[in-house]
Short mmCIF file of C-alpha atoms in Angstrom, two decimals:
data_model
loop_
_atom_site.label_atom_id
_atom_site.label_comp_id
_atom_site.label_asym_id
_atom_site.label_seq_id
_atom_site.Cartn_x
_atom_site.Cartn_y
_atom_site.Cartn_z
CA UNK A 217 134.71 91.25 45.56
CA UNK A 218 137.86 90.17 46.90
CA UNK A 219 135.51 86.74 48.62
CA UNK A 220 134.01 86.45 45.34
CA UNK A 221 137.62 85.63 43.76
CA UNK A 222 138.67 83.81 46.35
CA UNK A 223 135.82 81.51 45.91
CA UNK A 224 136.02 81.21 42.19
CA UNK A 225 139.65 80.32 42.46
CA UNK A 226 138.97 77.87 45.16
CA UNK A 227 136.21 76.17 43.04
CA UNK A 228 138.89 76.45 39.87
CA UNK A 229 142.04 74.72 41.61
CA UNK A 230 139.50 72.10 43.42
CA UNK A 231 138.38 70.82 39.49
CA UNK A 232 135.69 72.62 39.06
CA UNK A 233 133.93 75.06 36.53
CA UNK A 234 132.63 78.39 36.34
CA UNK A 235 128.48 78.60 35.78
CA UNK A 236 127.68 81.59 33.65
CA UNK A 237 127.06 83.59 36.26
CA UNK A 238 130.19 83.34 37.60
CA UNK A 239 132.03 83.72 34.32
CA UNK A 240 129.86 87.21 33.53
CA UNK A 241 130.73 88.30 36.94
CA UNK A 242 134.23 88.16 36.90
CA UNK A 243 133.70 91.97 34.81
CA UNK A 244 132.29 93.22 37.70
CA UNK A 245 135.46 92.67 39.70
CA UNK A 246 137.19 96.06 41.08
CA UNK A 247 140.33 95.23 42.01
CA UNK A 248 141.93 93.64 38.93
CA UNK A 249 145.34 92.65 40.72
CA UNK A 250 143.40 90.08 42.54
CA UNK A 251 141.56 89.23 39.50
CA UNK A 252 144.99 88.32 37.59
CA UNK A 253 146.76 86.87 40.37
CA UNK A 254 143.71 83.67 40.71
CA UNK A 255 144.43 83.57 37.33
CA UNK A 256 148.34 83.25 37.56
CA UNK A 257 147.71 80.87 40.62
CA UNK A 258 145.61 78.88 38.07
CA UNK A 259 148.25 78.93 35.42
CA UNK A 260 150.99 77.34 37.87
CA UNK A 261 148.60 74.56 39.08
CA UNK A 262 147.48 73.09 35.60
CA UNK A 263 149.92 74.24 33.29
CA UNK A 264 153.16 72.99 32.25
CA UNK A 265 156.44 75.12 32.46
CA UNK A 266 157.34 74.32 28.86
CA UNK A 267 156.00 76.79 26.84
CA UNK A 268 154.37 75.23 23.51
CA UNK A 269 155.40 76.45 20.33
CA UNK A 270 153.80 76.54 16.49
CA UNK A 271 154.60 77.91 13.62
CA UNK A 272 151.93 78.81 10.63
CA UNK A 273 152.59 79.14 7.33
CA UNK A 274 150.40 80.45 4.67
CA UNK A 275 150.00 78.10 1.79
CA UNK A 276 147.19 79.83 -0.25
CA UNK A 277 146.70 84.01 -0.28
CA UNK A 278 143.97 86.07 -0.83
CA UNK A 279 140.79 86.32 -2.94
CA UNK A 280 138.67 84.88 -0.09
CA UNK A 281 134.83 84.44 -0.85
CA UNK A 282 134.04 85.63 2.84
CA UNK A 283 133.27 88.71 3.97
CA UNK A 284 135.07 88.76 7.47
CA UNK A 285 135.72 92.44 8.43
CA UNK A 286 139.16 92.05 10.13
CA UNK A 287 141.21 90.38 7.16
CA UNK A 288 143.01 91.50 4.79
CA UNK A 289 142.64 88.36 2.21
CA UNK A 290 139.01 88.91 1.95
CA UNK A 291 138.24 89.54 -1.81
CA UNK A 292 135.67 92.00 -0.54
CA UNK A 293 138.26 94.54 0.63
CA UNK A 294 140.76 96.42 -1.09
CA UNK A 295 143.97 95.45 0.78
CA UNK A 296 146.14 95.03 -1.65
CA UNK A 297 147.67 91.61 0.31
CA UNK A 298 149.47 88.89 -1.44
CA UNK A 299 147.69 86.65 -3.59
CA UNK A 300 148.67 82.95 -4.78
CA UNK A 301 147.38 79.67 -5.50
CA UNK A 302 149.55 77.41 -3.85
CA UNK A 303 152.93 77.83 -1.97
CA UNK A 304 155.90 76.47 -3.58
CA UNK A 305 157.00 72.90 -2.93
CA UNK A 306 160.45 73.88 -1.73
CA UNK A 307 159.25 76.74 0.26
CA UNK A 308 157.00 75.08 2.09
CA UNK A 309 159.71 72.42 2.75
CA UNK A 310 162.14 74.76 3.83
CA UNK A 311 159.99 76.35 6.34
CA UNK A 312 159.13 73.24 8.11
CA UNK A 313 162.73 72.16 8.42
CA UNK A 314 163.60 75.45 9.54
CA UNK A 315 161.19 75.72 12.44
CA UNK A 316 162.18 71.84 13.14
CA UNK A 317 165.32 73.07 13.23
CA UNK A 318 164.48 75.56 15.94
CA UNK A 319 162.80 73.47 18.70
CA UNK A 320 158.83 74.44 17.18
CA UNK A 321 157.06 71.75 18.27
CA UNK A 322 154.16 72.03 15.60
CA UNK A 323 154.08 73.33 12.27
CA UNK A 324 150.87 74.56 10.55
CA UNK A 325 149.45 75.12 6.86
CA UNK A 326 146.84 77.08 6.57
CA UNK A 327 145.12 78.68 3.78
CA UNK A 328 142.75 81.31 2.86
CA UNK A 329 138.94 80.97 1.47
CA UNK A 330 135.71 78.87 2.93
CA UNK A 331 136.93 75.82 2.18
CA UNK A 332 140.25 73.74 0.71
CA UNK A 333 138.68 70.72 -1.74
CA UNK A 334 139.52 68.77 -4.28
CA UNK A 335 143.19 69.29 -5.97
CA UNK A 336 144.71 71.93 -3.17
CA UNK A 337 143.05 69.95 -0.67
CA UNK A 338 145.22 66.95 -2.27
CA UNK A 339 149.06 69.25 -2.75
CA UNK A 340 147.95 70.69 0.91
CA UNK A 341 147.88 66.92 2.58
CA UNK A 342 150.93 66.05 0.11
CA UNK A 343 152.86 68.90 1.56
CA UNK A 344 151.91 68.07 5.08
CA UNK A 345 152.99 64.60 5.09
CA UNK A 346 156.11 65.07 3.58
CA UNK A 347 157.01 67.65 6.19
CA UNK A 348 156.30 65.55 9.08
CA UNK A 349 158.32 62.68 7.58
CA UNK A 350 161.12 64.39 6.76
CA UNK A 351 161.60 66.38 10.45
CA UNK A 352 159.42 64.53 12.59
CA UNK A 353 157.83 68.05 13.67
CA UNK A 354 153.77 67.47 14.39
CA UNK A 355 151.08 69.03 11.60
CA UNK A 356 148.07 70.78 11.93
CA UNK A 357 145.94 72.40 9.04
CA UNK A 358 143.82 75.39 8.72
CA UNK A 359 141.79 74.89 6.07
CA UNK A 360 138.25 76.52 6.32
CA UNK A 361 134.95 74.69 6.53
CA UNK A 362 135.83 70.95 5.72
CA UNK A 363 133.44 68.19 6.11
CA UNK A 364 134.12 64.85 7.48
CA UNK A 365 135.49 63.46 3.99
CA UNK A 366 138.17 66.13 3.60
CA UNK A 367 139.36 66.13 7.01
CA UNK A 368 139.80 62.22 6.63
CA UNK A 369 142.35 63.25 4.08
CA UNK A 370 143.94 65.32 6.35
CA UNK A 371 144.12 62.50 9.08
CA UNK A 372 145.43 60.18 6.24
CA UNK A 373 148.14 62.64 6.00
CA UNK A 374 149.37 62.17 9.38
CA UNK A 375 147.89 65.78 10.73
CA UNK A 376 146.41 65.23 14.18
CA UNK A 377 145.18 68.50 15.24
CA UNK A 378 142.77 71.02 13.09
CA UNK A 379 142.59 74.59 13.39
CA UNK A 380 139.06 76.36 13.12
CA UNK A 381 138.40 80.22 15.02
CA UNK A 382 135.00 80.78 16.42
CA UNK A 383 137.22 84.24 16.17
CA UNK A 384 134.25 85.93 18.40
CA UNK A 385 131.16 86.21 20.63
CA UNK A 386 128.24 85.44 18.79
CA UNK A 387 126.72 88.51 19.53
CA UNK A 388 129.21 90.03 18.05
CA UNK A 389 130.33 88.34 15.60
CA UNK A 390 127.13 88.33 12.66
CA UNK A 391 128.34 92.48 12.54
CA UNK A 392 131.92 91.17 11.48
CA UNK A 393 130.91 88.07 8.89
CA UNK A 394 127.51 87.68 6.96
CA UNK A 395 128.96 84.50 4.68
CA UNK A 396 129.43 81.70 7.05
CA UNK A 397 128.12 81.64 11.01
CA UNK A 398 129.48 79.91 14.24
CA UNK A 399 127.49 77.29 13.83
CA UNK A 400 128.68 76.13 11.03
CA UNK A 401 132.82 76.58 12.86
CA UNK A 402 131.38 74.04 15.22
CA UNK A 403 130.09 71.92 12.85
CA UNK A 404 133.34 71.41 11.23
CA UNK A 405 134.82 71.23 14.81
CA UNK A 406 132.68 68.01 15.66
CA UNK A 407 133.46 66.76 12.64
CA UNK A 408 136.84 67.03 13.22
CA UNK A 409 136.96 65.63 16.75
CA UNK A 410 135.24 62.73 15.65
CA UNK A 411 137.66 61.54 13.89
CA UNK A 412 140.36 61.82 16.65
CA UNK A 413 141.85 65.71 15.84
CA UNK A 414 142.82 67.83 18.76
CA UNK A 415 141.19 71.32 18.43
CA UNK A 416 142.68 74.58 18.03
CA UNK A 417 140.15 77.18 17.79
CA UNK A 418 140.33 81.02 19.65
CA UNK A 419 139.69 84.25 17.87
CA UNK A 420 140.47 87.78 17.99
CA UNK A 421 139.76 90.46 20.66
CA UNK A 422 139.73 94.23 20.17
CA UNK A 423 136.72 94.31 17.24
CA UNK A 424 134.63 96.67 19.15
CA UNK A 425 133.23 94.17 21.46
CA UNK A 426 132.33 94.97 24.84
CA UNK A 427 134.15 92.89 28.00
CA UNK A 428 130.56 90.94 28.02
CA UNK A 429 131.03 89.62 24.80
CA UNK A 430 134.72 88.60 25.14
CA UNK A 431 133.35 86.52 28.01
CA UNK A 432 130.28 85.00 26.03
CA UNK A 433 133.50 83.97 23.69
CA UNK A 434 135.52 82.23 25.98
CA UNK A 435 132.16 80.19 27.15
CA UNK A 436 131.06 79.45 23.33
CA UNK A 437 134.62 78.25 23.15
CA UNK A 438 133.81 75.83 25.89
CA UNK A 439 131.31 74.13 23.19
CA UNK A 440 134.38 73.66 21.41
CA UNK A 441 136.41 71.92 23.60
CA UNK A 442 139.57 72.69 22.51
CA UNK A 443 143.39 71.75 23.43
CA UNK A 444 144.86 75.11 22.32
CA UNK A 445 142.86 78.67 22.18
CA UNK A 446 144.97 81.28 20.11
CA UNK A 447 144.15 84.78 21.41
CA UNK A 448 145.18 87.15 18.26
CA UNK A 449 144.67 91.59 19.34
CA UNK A 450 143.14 92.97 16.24
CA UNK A 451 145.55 94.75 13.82
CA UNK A 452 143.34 97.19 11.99
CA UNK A 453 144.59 96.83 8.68
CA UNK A 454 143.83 99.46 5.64
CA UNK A 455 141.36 98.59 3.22
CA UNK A 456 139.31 96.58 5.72
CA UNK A 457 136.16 97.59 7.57
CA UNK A 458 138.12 97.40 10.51
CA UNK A 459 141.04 99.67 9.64
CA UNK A 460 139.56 102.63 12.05
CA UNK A 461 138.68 100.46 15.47
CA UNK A 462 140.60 101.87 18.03
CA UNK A 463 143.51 99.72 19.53
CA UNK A 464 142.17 98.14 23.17
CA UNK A 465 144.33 99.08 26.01
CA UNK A 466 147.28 96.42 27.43
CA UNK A 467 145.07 96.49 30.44
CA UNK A 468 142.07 95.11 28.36
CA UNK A 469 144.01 92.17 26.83
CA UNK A 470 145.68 91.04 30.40
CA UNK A 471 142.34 91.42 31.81
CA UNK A 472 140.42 89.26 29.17
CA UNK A 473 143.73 86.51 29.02
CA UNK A 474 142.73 86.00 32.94
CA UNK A 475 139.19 85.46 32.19
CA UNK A 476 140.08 83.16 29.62
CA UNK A 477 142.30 81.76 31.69
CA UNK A 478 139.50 80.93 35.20
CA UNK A 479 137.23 80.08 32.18
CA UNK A 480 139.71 77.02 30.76
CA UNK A 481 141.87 76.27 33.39
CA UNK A 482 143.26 73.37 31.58
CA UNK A 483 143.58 74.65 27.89
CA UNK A 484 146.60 75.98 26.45
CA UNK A 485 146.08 79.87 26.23
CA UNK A 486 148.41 80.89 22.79
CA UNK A 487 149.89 84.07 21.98
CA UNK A 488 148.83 84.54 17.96
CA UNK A 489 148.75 87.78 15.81
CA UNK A 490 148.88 91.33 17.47
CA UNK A 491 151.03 90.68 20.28
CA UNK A 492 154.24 93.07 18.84
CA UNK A 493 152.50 96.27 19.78
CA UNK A 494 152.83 94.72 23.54
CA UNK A 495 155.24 96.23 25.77
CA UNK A 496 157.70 93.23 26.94
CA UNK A 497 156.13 93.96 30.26
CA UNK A 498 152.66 93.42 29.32
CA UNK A 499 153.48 90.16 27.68
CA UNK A 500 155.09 88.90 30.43
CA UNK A 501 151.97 89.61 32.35
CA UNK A 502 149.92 87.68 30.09
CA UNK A 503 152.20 85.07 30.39
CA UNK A 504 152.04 85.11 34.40
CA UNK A 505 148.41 85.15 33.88
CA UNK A 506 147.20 82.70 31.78
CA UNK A 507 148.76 82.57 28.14
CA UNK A 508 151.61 79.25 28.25
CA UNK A 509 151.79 79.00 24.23
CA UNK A 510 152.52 80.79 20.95
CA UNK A 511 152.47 81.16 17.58
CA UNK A 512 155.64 82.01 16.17
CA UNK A 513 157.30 83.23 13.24
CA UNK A 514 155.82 85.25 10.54
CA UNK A 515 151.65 85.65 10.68
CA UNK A 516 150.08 85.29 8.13
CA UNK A 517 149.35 88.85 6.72
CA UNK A 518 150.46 90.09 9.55
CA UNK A 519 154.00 90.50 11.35
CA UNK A 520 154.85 88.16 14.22
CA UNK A 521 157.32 87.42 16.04
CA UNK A 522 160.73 85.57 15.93
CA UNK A 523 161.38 82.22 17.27
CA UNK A 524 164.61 83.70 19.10
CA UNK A 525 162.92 86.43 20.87
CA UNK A 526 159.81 84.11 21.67
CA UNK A 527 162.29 81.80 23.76
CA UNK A 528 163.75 84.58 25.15
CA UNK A 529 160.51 85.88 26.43
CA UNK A 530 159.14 82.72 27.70
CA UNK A 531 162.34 82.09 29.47
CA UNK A 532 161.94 85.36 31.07
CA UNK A 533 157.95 84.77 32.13
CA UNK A 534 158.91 81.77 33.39
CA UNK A 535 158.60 78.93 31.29
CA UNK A 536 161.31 76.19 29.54
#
């Protein structure tokens, strides 16, 4: 196996791509060091040093029409989560200035249910714009299942990438969501990169899917083509169908960050939601490996991590 990584990594750093094959393979690797290190080699030759920061903000909570087993603002469950209409004007303001502030690069609105129209579509864009002018930091919006219309609003609004998860395999993923499919993610993607967007769009691992399926991900991402992949570890959280699924092992996620990583040798691999229950060893391994951005700052419904101790670590790994 050691010749088969060798060859993989040769075809990688010489511009080329993985078939298939070659991407299913890489599970059948043995000797995992080896696997991770064509990975890290990978990382140095196409990646910058700086690490690349964003920060997400969550500008409408809860009582989402979809059924998506992992989250918590799903009207479906019984999570007991936040729930509002709209974040406040001056809250929204003083988060962007705040992350400015802090060296973020990018700052991010995004907002629960299938899709943002009409007025909150309109106070979203509003919101957006005025952040950018007032601290120069870049926008990006996460705003469900827009159609070429509403994301011209967005692009109006000065936002120049769009955020959209394929969040899983699609073998796996019609046992997680029943109320909106992949296909119609990378419908909204197109859309979006028609118009001139750069693409954010990863998932979640650790949802009961086998190694298999988190490489058929990373290959349906390729359909995607997109400049940033966030890779968020499931937090089971109570109330959801997910709240039992037992956690995957630090061994798993470095593992499936270097398969992402030979996959995409070019995209920027982010650290999202999940990471905190990482040893700072493992995440420094992840970082060696393949993973050369983050999300940072509070998550959503979930816990992040601090600007302050995300420099930290990427100094440490490695990176400006």
């Amino acid at each position: 196996m050691t010749e088969f990584i060798d060859k993989i990594k040769a075809k990688v750093l010489a511009g080329g791509s993985l078939t298939e094959d070659e991407a299913y393979a890489l599970a059948d690797v043995t000797d995992r060091r080896a696997l991770r290190d064509a990975a890290a080699e990978v990382t140095r030759a196409f990646c910058p040093v700086q690490f690349d920061s964003c920060s997400i903000v969550n500008a409408r909570s809860g009582r989402c029409s979809e059924n998506c087993k992992w989250c918590a603002q799903s009207a479906h469950w019984n999570t007991h989560c936040d729930e509002y209409a709209m974040i406040p004007h001056d809250e929204c303001m003083d988060a962007a200035r705040h992350n400015a502030s802090k060296g973020v690069h990018r700052f991010s609105l995004v907002a629960s249910g299938k899709a943002v129209r009409g007025k909150a579509l309109t106070e979203i864009c509003s919101l957006l714009r005025e952040a950018r002018e007032q601290t120069g930091i870049e926008t990006c919006a996460s705003l469900g299942l827009l159609d070429r219309e509403q994301l011209q609003q967005l692009w109006d609004a000065g936002v120049r990438r769009y955020h959209c998860n394929l969040e899983s395999a699609p073998s796996h993923f019609a046992t997680l969501c029943t109320t909106h499919t992949i296909d119609d993610k990378l419908r909204t993607i197109e859309a979006a990169r028609s118009l001139g967007f750069e693409i954010c769009s990863g998932g979640i691992i650790g949802m009961g899917e086998t190694e298999l399926q988190r490489i058929e991900f990373a290959l349906t991402l390729r359909r995607a083509h997109p400049d940033s992949i966030p890779i968020n570890i499931l937090c089971p959280i109570p109330g959801t169908p997910l709240a039992d699924t037992p956690l995957i092992s630090e061994d798993d996620i470095i593992d499936t960050i270097a398969f992402f990583r030979l996959i995409h040798p070019h995209t920027q691999l982010r650290f999202a939601g999940g990471r905190r229950r990482l040893s700072r060893e493992a995440q420094i391994e992840c970082m060696r490996v393949g993973i050369n951005g983050g999300i940072t700052g509070d998550l959503l419904t979930t816990v992040g991590s601090t600007i302050d101790a995300d420099r930290d670590l990427a100094r440490d790994a490695g990176y400006t």
